[in-house]
Coordinates of C-alpha atoms in Angstrom, one line a residue:
M656 CA 6.3 -22.2 33.2
R657 CA 4.0 -23.7 30.5
Q658 CA 0.3 -23.3 30.2
R659 CA -1.8 -25.4 27.9
S660 CA -5.0 -23.7 26.7
P661 CA -8.2 -25.8 26.0
A662 CA -8.0 -24.2 22.5
V663 CA -4.5 -25.5 21.9
L664 CA -4.2 -26.6 18.3
R665 CA -3.4 -30.3 17.8
L666 CA -2.3 -32.2 14.8
G667 CA -0.4 -35.0 16.4
L668 CA 1.6 -36.4 13.5
W669 CA 2.2 -35.3 10.0
L670 CA 3.8 -37.9 7.8
L671 CA 4.7 -36.8 4.3
A672 CA 6.7 -40.0 3.8
V673 CA 4.0 -42.6 4.3
S674 CA 2.7 -44.4 1.2
A675 CA -0.8 -43.1 1.6
A676 CA 0.2 -39.5 1.7
P677 CA 0.8 -38.9 -2.0
A678 CA -2.7 -40.1 -2.9
F679 CA -4.3 -37.8 -0.3
L680 CA -2.2 -34.8 -1.1
G681 CA -2.5 -35.2 -4.9
A682 CA -5.9 -33.6 -5.0
L683 CA -4.5 -30.6 -3.0
A684 CA -1.3 -30.2 -4.9
A685 CA -0.5 -27.3 -7.2
D686 CA -0.6 -27.7 -10.9
L687 CA 3.1 -28.3 -11.6
S688 CA 2.6 -27.7 -15.3
K689 CA 2.0 -24.0 -14.5
E690 CA 4.6 -21.5 -13.2
P691 CA 3.6 -20.0 -9.8
F692 CA 2.9 -16.3 -9.8
T693 CA 6.1 -14.5 -8.7
I694 CA 7.1 -10.9 -8.4
R695 CA 10.3 -9.5 -6.9
I696 CA 10.7 -5.8 -6.4
S697 CA 13.9 -3.9 -6.0
C698 CA 12.8 -1.0 -3.8
G699 CA 14.0 2.5 -4.8
S700 CA 15.3 1.2 -8.2
F701 CA 14.6 3.2 -11.4
D702 CA 15.2 0.2 -13.6
D703 CA 14.6 -3.6 -13.6
V704 CA 17.7 -5.4 -12.5
R705 CA 19.1 -8.9 -12.4
T706 CA 21.3 -10.4 -9.7
A707 CA 23.9 -13.1 -9.7
P708 CA 24.3 -16.0 -9.4
T709 CA 20.8 -17.1 -10.5
N710 CA 20.1 -14.1 -12.8
T711 CA 17.1 -13.3 -10.7
L712 CA 14.8 -10.6 -12.1
W713 CA 13.9 -7.7 -9.8
Y714 CA 11.3 -5.2 -11.0
R715 CA 11.7 -1.5 -10.3
D716 CA 9.2 -0.2 -7.7
F717 CA 7.7 2.6 -9.7
G718 CA 3.9 3.0 -9.1
Y719 CA 3.7 0.7 -6.0
T720 CA 4.2 3.3 -3.2
G721 CA 5.5 6.7 -2.1
G722 CA 8.4 7.5 0.1
R723 CA 12.0 8.4 -0.9
F724 CA 14.7 6.4 -2.6
A725 CA 18.3 6.2 -1.5
N726 CA 21.5 4.1 -1.9
A727 CA 21.5 1.0 0.4
T728 CA 24.0 -0.4 2.8
R729 CA 23.5 -4.2 3.2
P730 CA 24.1 -5.3 6.8
S731 CA 24.2 -9.1 6.0
F732 CA 25.6 -11.3 3.3
I733 CA 22.3 -13.2 2.9
I734 CA 20.6 -10.0 1.7
P735 CA 20.0 -9.8 -2.1
P736 CA 22.8 -7.8 -3.9
L737 CA 20.7 -4.8 -4.6
K738 CA 22.0 -1.2 -4.5
T739 CA 19.0 0.9 -3.7
L740 CA 16.2 1.0 -1.1
R741 CA 13.1 3.0 -0.3
Y742 CA 12.6 4.7 3.0
F743 CA 9.6 6.5 4.6
P744 CA 10.2 9.6 6.7
L745 CA 7.7 10.2 9.5
S746 CA 6.8 13.5 7.8
D747 CA 5.2 11.4 5.0
G748 CA 2.9 9.8 7.6
P749 CA 3.2 6.9 10.1
E750 CA 1.8 4.3 7.7
N751 CA 3.2 3.7 4.2
C752 CA 2.4 0.8 2.0
Y753 CA 3.2 -1.1 -1.2
Y754 CA 0.1 -2.0 -3.2
I755 CA 0.5 -4.9 -5.6
N756 CA -2.5 -5.5 -7.9
N757 CA -3.5 -8.2 -10.3
V758 CA -2.2 -10.9 -8.0
P759 CA -4.0 -14.3 -8.6
N760 CA -6.0 -15.4 -5.6
G761 CA -4.1 -18.1 -3.7
H762 CA -1.5 -18.8 -1.1
Y763 CA 1.8 -16.8 -1.0
Q764 CA 5.2 -16.5 0.6
V765 CA 5.8 -12.8 1.2
R766 CA 9.4 -11.9 2.2
I767 CA 10.8 -8.4 2.9
F768 CA 14.5 -7.7 3.2
F769 CA 15.6 -4.6 5.1
A770 CA 18.7 -2.5 4.7
L771 CA 20.3 0.7 6.0
V772 CA 20.3 4.1 4.2
A773 CA 23.8 4.9 3.1
N774 CA 23.6 8.3 4.7
P775 CA 25.3 9.2 8.0
N776 CA 22.7 11.9 8.6
I777 CA 19.9 9.4 8.8
D778 CA 19.3 7.1 11.7
S779 CA 21.3 4.0 10.9
E780 CA 18.9 1.4 12.4
P781 CA 15.2 2.2 12.3
I782 CA 12.7 0.4 14.4
F783 CA 9.2 -0.3 12.9
D784 CA 6.4 -2.8 12.4
V785 CA 5.4 -4.7 9.2
S786 CA 1.9 -5.8 8.2
V787 CA 0.5 -7.8 5.3
E788 CA -3.1 -7.5 4.3
G789 CA -3.8 -5.6 7.5
T790 CA -2.2 -8.2 9.8
L791 CA 0.9 -7.2 11.8
F792 CA 3.4 -10.0 11.6
S793 CA 6.8 -8.6 12.3
S794 CA 8.4 -5.9 14.6
L795 CA 12.0 -5.0 14.1
L796 CA 13.8 -4.6 17.4
L797 CA 17.1 -2.9 18.3
G798 CA 20.1 -4.8 16.9
W799 CA 18.3 -6.4 13.9
S800 CA 20.9 -5.2 11.5
S801 CA 23.6 -7.3 13.1
D802 CA 21.5 -10.6 13.1
D803 CA 21.2 -12.4 9.7
E804 CA 17.8 -13.8 10.6
K805 CA 16.5 -10.4 11.6
T806 CA 17.3 -8.7 8.3
F807 CA 14.2 -10.1 6.7
A808 CA 10.6 -10.8 7.6
E809 CA 8.6 -13.6 6.0
S810 CA 4.9 -14.6 6.2
L811 CA 2.6 -17.1 4.5
V812 CA -0.7 -15.4 3.6
F813 CA -3.8 -15.9 1.4
V814 CA -4.7 -13.4 -1.2
Q815 CA -8.5 -13.2 -1.7
D816 CA -9.2 -10.1 -3.7
S817 CA -6.5 -10.1 -6.4
S818 CA -4.4 -7.5 -4.6
L819 CA -1.8 -7.4 -1.8
S820 CA -0.9 -4.7 0.6
I821 CA 2.3 -4.6 2.6
C822 CA 2.6 -1.8 5.0
F823 CA 5.4 -0.3 7.2
H824 CA 4.4 1.4 10.4
S825 CA 6.7 3.9 12.1
T826 CA 7.1 3.7 15.8
G827 CA 9.0 7.0 16.2
H828 CA 12.4 5.5 16.0
G829 CA 13.9 6.2 12.6
D830 CA 12.4 5.9 9.1
P831 CA 11.5 2.4 7.8
S832 CA 13.9 1.4 5.0
I833 CA 13.1 -1.5 2.7
L834 CA 15.5 -3.2 0.3
S835 CA 13.3 -5.7 -1.5
I836 CA 9.9 -7.4 -1.5
E837 CA 9.2 -10.9 -2.8
V838 CA 5.7 -12.4 -3.5
I839 CA 5.9 -16.0 -4.4
Q840 CA 2.9 -18.3 -5.0
I841 CA 3.0 -21.6 -3.1
D842 CA 0.7 -24.6 -2.9
D843 CA -2.7 -23.7 -1.5
N844 CA -2.4 -26.4 1.1
A845 CA 1.2 -25.6 2.1
Y846 CA 1.9 -25.8 5.9
N847 CA -1.6 -27.0 6.7
F848 CA -1.3 -27.7 10.4
G849 CA -4.9 -28.5 10.9
P850 CA -7.7 -26.4 12.3
P851 CA -7.9 -23.4 12.3
W852 CA -5.4 -23.3 9.4
G853 CA -6.7 -21.5 6.4
K854 CA -7.6 -18.1 5.0
G855 CA -8.2 -16.9 8.5
T856 CA -4.5 -17.3 9.6
V857 CA -1.2 -15.8 8.7
L858 CA 2.0 -17.8 9.4
R859 CA 5.2 -15.9 10.4
T860 CA 8.4 -17.7 9.9
A861 CA 10.1 -17.6 13.3
K862 CA 12.9 -20.1 12.6
R863 CA 14.2 -22.3 9.8
L864 CA 17.3 -24.3 10.3
I865 CA 19.2 -26.8 8.2
C866 CA 21.1 -29.0 10.7
G867 CA 24.6 -30.3 10.2
S868 CA 25.5 -27.8 7.6
G869 CA 27.1 -24.5 8.6
K870 CA 26.2 -23.0 5.2
P871 CA 22.9 -21.1 4.8
A872 CA 20.9 -21.8 1.6
F873 CA 17.8 -20.9 -0.3
D874 CA 15.5 -23.6 -1.8
E875 CA 16.9 -22.6 -5.2
D876 CA 20.4 -23.5 -4.0
L877 CA 19.1 -26.9 -2.8
N878 CA 17.4 -27.7 -6.1
G879 CA 13.9 -27.1 -4.8
I880 CA 11.0 -26.4 -7.1
R881 CA 9.2 -23.1 -7.4
W882 CA 5.9 -24.3 -5.9
G883 CA 7.7 -24.7 -2.6
G884 CA 8.6 -21.0 -2.6
D885 CA 12.2 -19.9 -2.1
R886 CA 12.7 -20.6 1.6
F887 CA 15.8 -19.4 3.4
W888 CA 17.5 -22.1 5.6
L889 CA 20.0 -20.9 8.1
G890 CA 22.9 -23.3 8.5
A891 CA 23.6 -24.8 11.9
K892 CA 26.6 -27.0 12.8
T893 CA 25.3 -27.4 16.3
L894 CA 22.0 -26.8 18.1
S895 CA 23.5 -24.7 20.9
S896 CA 26.9 -23.4 21.8
S897 CA 26.9 -25.5 25.0
S898 CA 25.8 -28.8 23.5
D899 CA 28.1 -31.7 22.7
D900 CA 26.5 -32.8 19.4
Q901 CA 28.1 -33.5 16.0
S902 CA 27.3 -33.1 12.3
I903 CA 27.0 -35.9 9.7
S904 CA 26.1 -35.8 6.0
T905 CA 25.6 -38.0 3.0
E906 CA 25.5 -37.7 -0.8
N907 CA 22.9 -40.5 -1.2
A908 CA 19.6 -39.5 -2.7
I909 CA 16.7 -39.0 -0.3
A910 CA 13.4 -40.5 -1.1
E911 CA 10.0 -38.9 -0.6
T912 CA 11.2 -35.3 -1.1
L913 CA 9.7 -32.6 -3.3
L914 CA 6.2 -33.9 -2.5
A915 CA 3.1 -31.7 -2.3
P916 CA 2.1 -29.6 -0.6
N917 CA 5.4 -28.3 1.0
F918 CA 7.8 -29.6 -1.7
Y919 CA 10.8 -29.9 0.6
P920 CA 14.1 -30.1 -1.3
Q921 CA 16.3 -33.1 -0.9
G922 CA 19.2 -31.0 0.3
I923 CA 17.8 -30.4 3.8
Y924 CA 17.8 -34.1 4.5
Q925 CA 21.4 -34.8 3.4
S926 CA 22.9 -33.5 6.6
A927 CA 22.0 -33.9 10.2
I928 CA 23.0 -33.2 13.8
V929 CA 23.3 -36.2 16.1
G930 CA 23.9 -36.7 19.8
T931 CA 27.1 -38.2 21.2
D932 CA 27.8 -41.0 23.6
R933 CA 28.5 -38.4 26.3
Q934 CA 25.3 -36.4 25.5
P935 CA 23.0 -38.7 23.4
S936 CA 20.0 -36.3 23.6
L937 CA 19.6 -33.1 21.5
S938 CA 18.3 -29.8 22.7
F939 CA 17.2 -26.7 20.8
E940 CA 15.9 -23.5 22.4
M941 CA 14.7 -20.2 20.9
D942 CA 13.0 -16.9 22.0
V943 CA 9.3 -16.5 21.2
T944 CA 6.5 -14.0 21.8
P945 CA 4.6 -15.1 24.8
N946 CA 0.9 -16.2 24.8
K947 CA 1.0 -17.2 21.1
N948 CA 0.4 -20.4 19.2
Y949 CA 3.4 -21.9 17.3
S950 CA 3.5 -24.6 14.6
V951 CA 6.6 -26.7 14.8
W952 CA 7.8 -28.8 11.8
L953 CA 10.6 -31.3 12.5
H954 CA 12.5 -33.0 9.6
F955 CA 14.3 -36.4 9.8
A956 CA 16.0 -38.9 7.5
E957 CA 18.1 -41.8 8.7
I958 CA 21.5 -41.1 7.0
D959 CA 23.7 -42.6 9.8
N960 CA 25.5 -45.7 8.5
G961 CA 25.4 -47.1 12.0
V962 CA 21.6 -47.4 11.9
T963 CA 20.3 -49.9 9.3
A964 CA 17.1 -51.4 10.9
E965 CA 14.1 -50.6 13.1
E966 CA 14.5 -50.1 16.8
Q967 CA 18.2 -49.2 16.5
R968 CA 17.2 -45.5 17.0
V969 CA 14.1 -44.6 19.0
F970 CA 13.5 -41.3 20.8
D971 CA 10.8 -39.1 22.2
V972 CA 10.3 -35.4 21.2
L973 CA 9.4 -33.0 24.0
I974 CA 8.3 -29.5 23.4
N975 CA 8.4 -27.2 26.5
G976 CA 8.4 -30.2 28.7
D977 CA 5.5 -32.1 27.2
T978 CA 5.8 -35.2 25.0
A979 CA 4.9 -34.1 21.5
F980 CA 5.9 -37.4 19.8
K981 CA 6.6 -40.7 21.5
D982 CA 8.8 -43.5 20.3
V983 CA 9.9 -41.9 17.0
D984 CA 11.6 -44.6 14.9
I985 CA 12.6 -43.1 11.6
V986 CA 13.3 -46.4 9.8
R987 CA 10.0 -48.0 11.0
M988 CA 7.9 -44.9 10.2
T989 CA 9.3 -44.4 6.7
G990 CA 10.0 -48.0 5.8
E991 CA 13.6 -47.6 4.9
R992 CA 16.7 -45.5 5.3
F993 CA 17.4 -42.3 3.3
T994 CA 13.7 -41.4 3.3
A995 CA 12.3 -38.1 4.5
L996 CA 10.0 -37.9 7.5
V997 CA 8.2 -34.7 8.7
L998 CA 6.5 -34.4 12.0
N999 CA 4.3 -31.4 12.9
K1000 CA 2.9 -30.2 16.2
T1001 CA 1.1 -27.0 17.2
I1002 CA 1.4 -25.8 20.8
A1003 CA 0.5 -22.8 22.9
V1004 CA 3.4 -21.0 24.5
S1005 CA 2.8 -18.8 27.6
G1006 CA 6.4 -17.9 28.3
T1007 CA 9.2 -16.4 26.2
T1008 CA 11.0 -19.6 25.3
L1009 CA 10.3 -22.5 23.0
K1010 CA 12.4 -25.6 23.9
I1011 CA 12.6 -28.8 21.9
I1012 CA 14.4 -31.9 23.3
L1013 CA 15.0 -35.1 21.5
Q1014 CA 15.4 -37.8 24.2
P1015 CA 16.6 -41.3 23.2
V1016 CA 14.6 -44.2 24.7
K1017 CA 16.1 -47.1 22.9
G1018 CA 19.3 -47.8 20.9
T1019 CA 21.6 -45.0 19.8
R1020 CA 21.7 -41.3 20.0
A1021 CA 19.0 -38.8 18.7
I1022 CA 19.1 -37.2 15.2
I1023 CA 17.5 -34.3 13.4
S1024 CA 17.9 -32.9 9.9
A1025 CA 15.9 -29.5 10.0
I1026 CA 13.6 -27.4 12.1
E1027 CA 10.9 -25.0 11.1
V1028 CA 8.9 -22.9 13.6
F1029 CA 6.0 -20.6 12.6
E1030 CA 4.0 -18.2 14.8
I1031 CA 0.3 -18.6 14.1
I1032 CA -1.4 -15.2 13.8
P1033 CA -5.2 -14.8 13.3
A1034 CA -5.7 -12.7 10.2
E1035 CA -7.3 -9.4 10.9
K1036 CA -10.7 -8.7 9.5
K1037 CA -10.6 -5.7 7.2
T1038 CA -12.6 -2.5 7.2
L1039 CA -15.7 -2.4 4.9
A1040 CA -14.4 -1.6 1.4
Q1041 CA -16.9 1.1 0.8
E1042 CA -15.9 2.9 4.0
V1043 CA -12.2 2.7 3.1
S1044 CA -13.0 4.2 -0.3
T1045 CA -15.0 7.0 1.3
L1046 CA -12.2 7.9 3.7
R1047 CA -9.7 8.1 0.7
T1048 CA -12.1 10.4 -1.1
L1049 CA -12.4 12.5 2.1
K1050 CA -8.6 12.6 2.4
S1051 CA -8.3 14.1 -1.1
S1052 CA -11.3 16.5 -0.8
L1053 CA -10.2 18.0 2.6
G1054 CA -6.5 18.2 1.5
L1055 CA -5.4 16.1 4.5
P1056 CA -1.8 16.9 5.4
L1057 CA 0.8 14.3 4.3
R1058 CA 1.8 13.7 7.9
F1059 CA -1.5 11.9 8.5
G1060 CA -0.5 9.1 6.2
W1061 CA -3.9 7.4 5.8
N1062 CA -2.5 4.5 3.8
G1063 CA -3.5 0.8 4.1
D1064 CA -6.5 -0.1 6.2
P1065 CA -7.9 2.6 8.6
C1066 CA -8.7 0.1 11.4
V1067 CA -6.1 -2.7 11.1
P1068 CA -3.6 -3.7 12.2
Q1069 CA -5.3 -2.7 15.5
Q1070 CA -1.9 -1.5 16.8
H1071 CA -1.8 1.2 14.1
P1072 CA -5.2 2.7 13.3
W1073 CA -5.4 5.9 11.2
S1074 CA -5.0 9.1 13.1
G1075 CA -8.3 10.9 13.6
V1076 CA -10.4 7.8 12.8
D1077 CA -12.4 5.8 15.4
C1078 CA -13.3 2.2 14.6
Q1079 CA -15.6 -0.5 15.9
F1080 CA -16.1 -4.1 14.9
D1081 CA -19.5 -5.0 13.4
N1082 CA -20.2 -8.5 14.4
K1083 CA -23.1 -8.9 12.0
K1084 CA -21.0 -7.8 9.0
G1085 CA -17.8 -9.4 10.2
N1086 CA -15.8 -6.3 9.4
W1087 CA -14.5 -3.1 11.0
V1088 CA -16.5 0.1 10.4
I1089 CA -15.9 3.8 11.0
D1090 CA -17.8 5.3 13.9
G1091 CA -16.0 8.6 14.5
L1092 CA -13.9 11.3 12.8
G1093 CA -11.9 13.7 14.9
L1094 CA -10.0 16.1 12.5
D1095 CA -10.4 19.3 14.5
N1096 CA -7.7 22.0 14.3
Q1097 CA -5.7 20.3 11.5
G1098 CA -5.5 23.1 9.0
L1099 CA -7.9 21.5 6.5
R1100 CA -8.9 23.8 3.7
G1101 CA -11.0 21.7 1.3
V1102 CA -14.7 20.8 1.0
I1103 CA -16.8 18.1 2.5
P1104 CA -17.6 15.5 -0.2
G1105 CA -21.2 14.2 -0.6
D1106 CA -19.8 10.7 -0.3
I1107 CA -19.2 11.2 3.4
S1108 CA -22.8 10.0 3.9
K1109 CA -21.6 6.5 2.9
L1110 CA -20.0 6.3 6.4
Q1111 CA -23.3 5.0 7.7
H1112 CA -21.9 3.9 11.1
L1113 CA -20.7 7.4 12.1
E1114 CA -21.7 8.5 15.5
N1115 CA -19.7 11.8 15.7
I1116 CA -17.8 14.1 13.4
N1117 CA -15.5 16.9 14.6
L1118 CA -14.1 19.2 11.9
S1119 CA -13.9 22.3 14.1
G1120 CA -11.1 24.9 13.9
N1121 CA -10.3 24.4 10.2
S1122 CA -10.8 26.4 7.0
I1123 CA -13.3 24.1 5.3
K1124 CA -15.7 25.8 3.0
G1125 CA -18.9 25.1 1.1
N1126 CA -22.1 23.3 1.9
I1127 CA -22.4 20.6 4.5
P1128 CA -24.0 17.8 2.5
A1129 CA -27.6 17.3 3.3
S1130 CA -27.1 13.6 2.9
L1131 CA -25.5 13.5 6.4
G1132 CA -29.0 13.7 7.7
T1133 CA -29.5 10.1 6.6
I1134 CA -27.1 8.9 9.3
S1135 CA -29.2 8.3 12.4
G1136 CA -27.8 9.5 15.7
L1137 CA -24.9 11.4 14.2
Q1138 CA -23.4 14.3 16.3
L1139 CA -21.8 17.1 14.3
L1140 CA -19.3 19.7 15.4
F1141 CA -18.2 22.1 12.6
T1142 CA -17.5 25.4 14.5
D1143 CA -14.8 27.8 13.5
N1144 CA -15.0 27.1 9.8
A1145 CA -16.0 30.5 8.4
G1146 CA -16.6 29.1 4.9
L1147 CA -19.1 26.4 6.0
C1148 CA -22.8 26.7 5.8
G1149 CA -26.0 24.7 5.7
I1150 CA -26.8 23.6 9.3
P1151 CA -28.2 25.4 12.4
G1152 CA -25.5 27.4 14.1
L1153 CA -23.8 28.2 10.8
R1154 CA -24.6 30.9 8.3
E1155 CA -27.1 30.3 5.5
C1156 CA -25.7 29.1 2.2
G1157 CA -25.6 31.7 -0.6
P1158 CA -23.5 34.7 -1.6
H1159 CA -22.0 36.5 1.5
L1160 CA -19.8 39.5 0.6
S1161 CA -17.8 41.8 2.8
V1162 CA -18.6 45.5 2.9
A1163 CA -15.5 46.3 0.8
A1164 CA -16.5 43.7 -1.7
K1165 CA -20.1 45.1 -1.8
I1166 CA -18.7 48.7 -2.3
G1167 CA -16.4 47.5 -5.0
M1168 CA -19.2 45.7 -6.8
A1169 CA -21.5 48.8 -6.6
F1170 CA -18.8 51.1 -8.0
G1171 CA -18.2 48.6 -10.8
V1172 CA -21.9 48.5 -11.6
L1173 CA -22.1 52.4 -11.6
L1174 CA -19.1 52.6 -14.0
A1175 CA -20.7 50.1 -16.3
F1176 CA -24.0 52.1 -16.2
L1177 CA -22.3 55.4 -17.1
F1178 CA -20.4 53.7 -19.9
L1179 CA -23.7 52.5 -21.3
V1180 CA -25.3 55.9 -21.0
V1181 CA -22.5 57.6 -22.8
F1182 CA -22.4 55.0 -25.4
A1183 CA -26.2 55.3 -26.0
A1184 CA -26.0 59.1 -26.2
C1185 CA -23.2 59.0 -28.8
W1186 CA -25.1 56.4 -30.8
W1187 CA -28.3 58.5 -30.7
K1188 CA -26.6 61.7 -31.8
R1189 CA -24.8 59.9 -34.7
R1190 CA -28.1 58.4 -35.7
Q1191 CA -29.8 61.8 -35.8
N1192 CA -27.0 63.2 -38.0
I1193 CA -27.4 60.3 -40.4
L1194 CA -31.1 60.8 -40.6
R1195 CA -30.8 64.6 -41.2
A1196 CA -28.3 64.0 -44.1
Q1197 CA -30.6 61.5 -45.6
K1198 CA -33.5 64.0 -45.6
L1199 CA -31.5 66.8 -47.2
A1200 CA -30.4 64.5 -50.0
A1201 CA -33.9 63.4 -50.6
A1202 CA -35.2 67.0 -50.8
R1203 CA -32.6 68.0 -53.5
E1204 CA -33.9 65.3 -55.7
A1205 CA -37.6 66.5 -55.8
P1206 CA -38.9 68.5 -59.2
Y1207 CA -40.1 71.6 -57.2
A1208 CA -36.7 71.8 -55.4
K1209 CA -35.0 71.7 -58.8
S1210 CA -37.1 74.7 -60.2
R1211 CA -36.6 76.7 -57.1
T1212 CA -33.0 76.1 -57.3
Q1213 CA -32.9 77.3 -60.9
F1214 CA -34.9 80.4 -60.1
T1215 CA -32.5 81.2 -57.3
R1216 CA -29.6 80.9 -59.6
D1217 CA -31.3 83.4 -62.2
V1218 CA -31.9 85.9 -59.5
Q1219 CA -28.4 85.7 -58.3
M1220 CA -27.0 86.2 -61.8
A1221 CA -29.3 89.2 -62.4
K1222 CA -28.0 90.8 -59.3
H1223 CA -24.6 90.2 -60.4
Q1224 CA -25.1 92.0 -63.8
R1225 CA -26.9 95.2 -62.7
P1226 CA -24.0 97.1 -61.1
H1227 CA -22.1 97.0 -64.4
E1228 CA -25.0 98.4 -66.4
G1229 CA -25.5 101.3 -64.0
S1230 CA -21.9 102.2 -64.3
R1231 CA -22.1 102.5 -68.0
S1232 CA -25.1 104.9 -67.9
S1233 CA -23.4 107.3 -65.5
N1234 CA -20.5 107.6 -67.7
N1235 CA -22.6 108.6 -70.7
E1236 CA -24.6 111.2 -68.9
S1237 CA -21.7 113.1 -67.5
S1238 CA -19.7 113.4 -70.8
P1239 CA -21.1 116.9 -71.8
L1240 CA -19.7 118.5 -68.7
S1241 CA -16.3 117.3 -69.6
P1242 CA -14.0 120.0 -71.0
K1243 CA -14.3 120.3 -74.7

């Protein structure tokens, strides 16, 4: 069942081949004298590498992201021949991103190839989501590794602030594993499907087929030019396994190719699928996401030798039952054979299937050269840059565990907001803002930075049950209506209900400090006493020395010496007198 919304996007008819188109598109075309900005990253590689057969340069991914590196198993032959990948365990957080800076503002083709970790102990097929610039554009589903088209995701996106973020969001089913990332600048007007096309939209490549050729190819293989990107075209010999169509091809040159803004290569028009006499109509069907808008691009060139003039092949194009293009006559619309024609239509799809039927109305059987289908995704509005920066400061200051992630944008994609962060959309500013933080009981051990007051839209903060320390910034008082909950953080202070800020020591610490002060005092007393005693001895010695040098002291010293000498001589004289007096008594 199909439902057409009043807001369905309509472009009607897009003719790149008409003579007036080059004049109109010339003003919008890229400057072909310049090389488009291009960067290709080999994820998990320690060195820059080049791959055959085009000697393509792939840069190592040092400095772009976190995660772990590993050897890669390539599940598809279309995947670049690279040997390593980078994967992101859930323990590193649910969101992990590549940040590519110094990207010139403009329009870009962003393509990510996936691979499997060459380790039997790791889940062989992870399931995860992919976003670019905060907009989710791809979700890997079970079985992706066995489907060539599912081994990569591609989007067309505008870079507006000289940087590009590509994020991988875990869904709890294995670790995202990324083989390569390509960022290729394309024409600013590429794939303009009419309003609301522009910087407010992201296009996801849902299907790209080159009809009549069973060989897949990149634009580079088809001699495309770089401003057209490096599109991958899956080869299709038939539009469905049950159809009775056939392939044709030509080596003739195709006119009106490589024109701005899409720069389609000639090779996609040199083969085609046509109906048969038994089944003249052509039918193509694909699965889509319901309730989405899709931009369908159909490519034609009259290369059938059986059709040489107008009205020999006329058909209608029906998309999900409605006539999208009526009375398509390639020769009439292009003016001649072997000339490219592109038709574009944007429709709303309510179901899970997109079906295209080419129904002949005059002349011979239907024909088609290539098909492109894009999902139109409204680009997410980002969170205010100041608030993102503040949350990153908070992440570092509080020592947020790695398992939180907190990479990319905190509020978008809306399917994967940051854990512990509440967001609301500010219609006046046209951005998301942070209105709540719930980080209670998370083992946080840091301090609350003063920058937290820059989250001016906060209505509540809950940091209870952690080991946060230090002052609660007084600047939080500038946020009107803010409710705070900081209980069970013994180291916090500064608001009613918590201890006052200042030194707060335990009894043991206080006793230890007092004992230390006492020892220091005793040491000073002993030192002072020793110094004083030594000083007194020095002064006494100085006084004695000075006294000995005075004249009176010298005379007194000489007199003392004379007396001592006299005393020394008197005993000898007395001895001699005694001997003389007793001699008469001696015997004669």
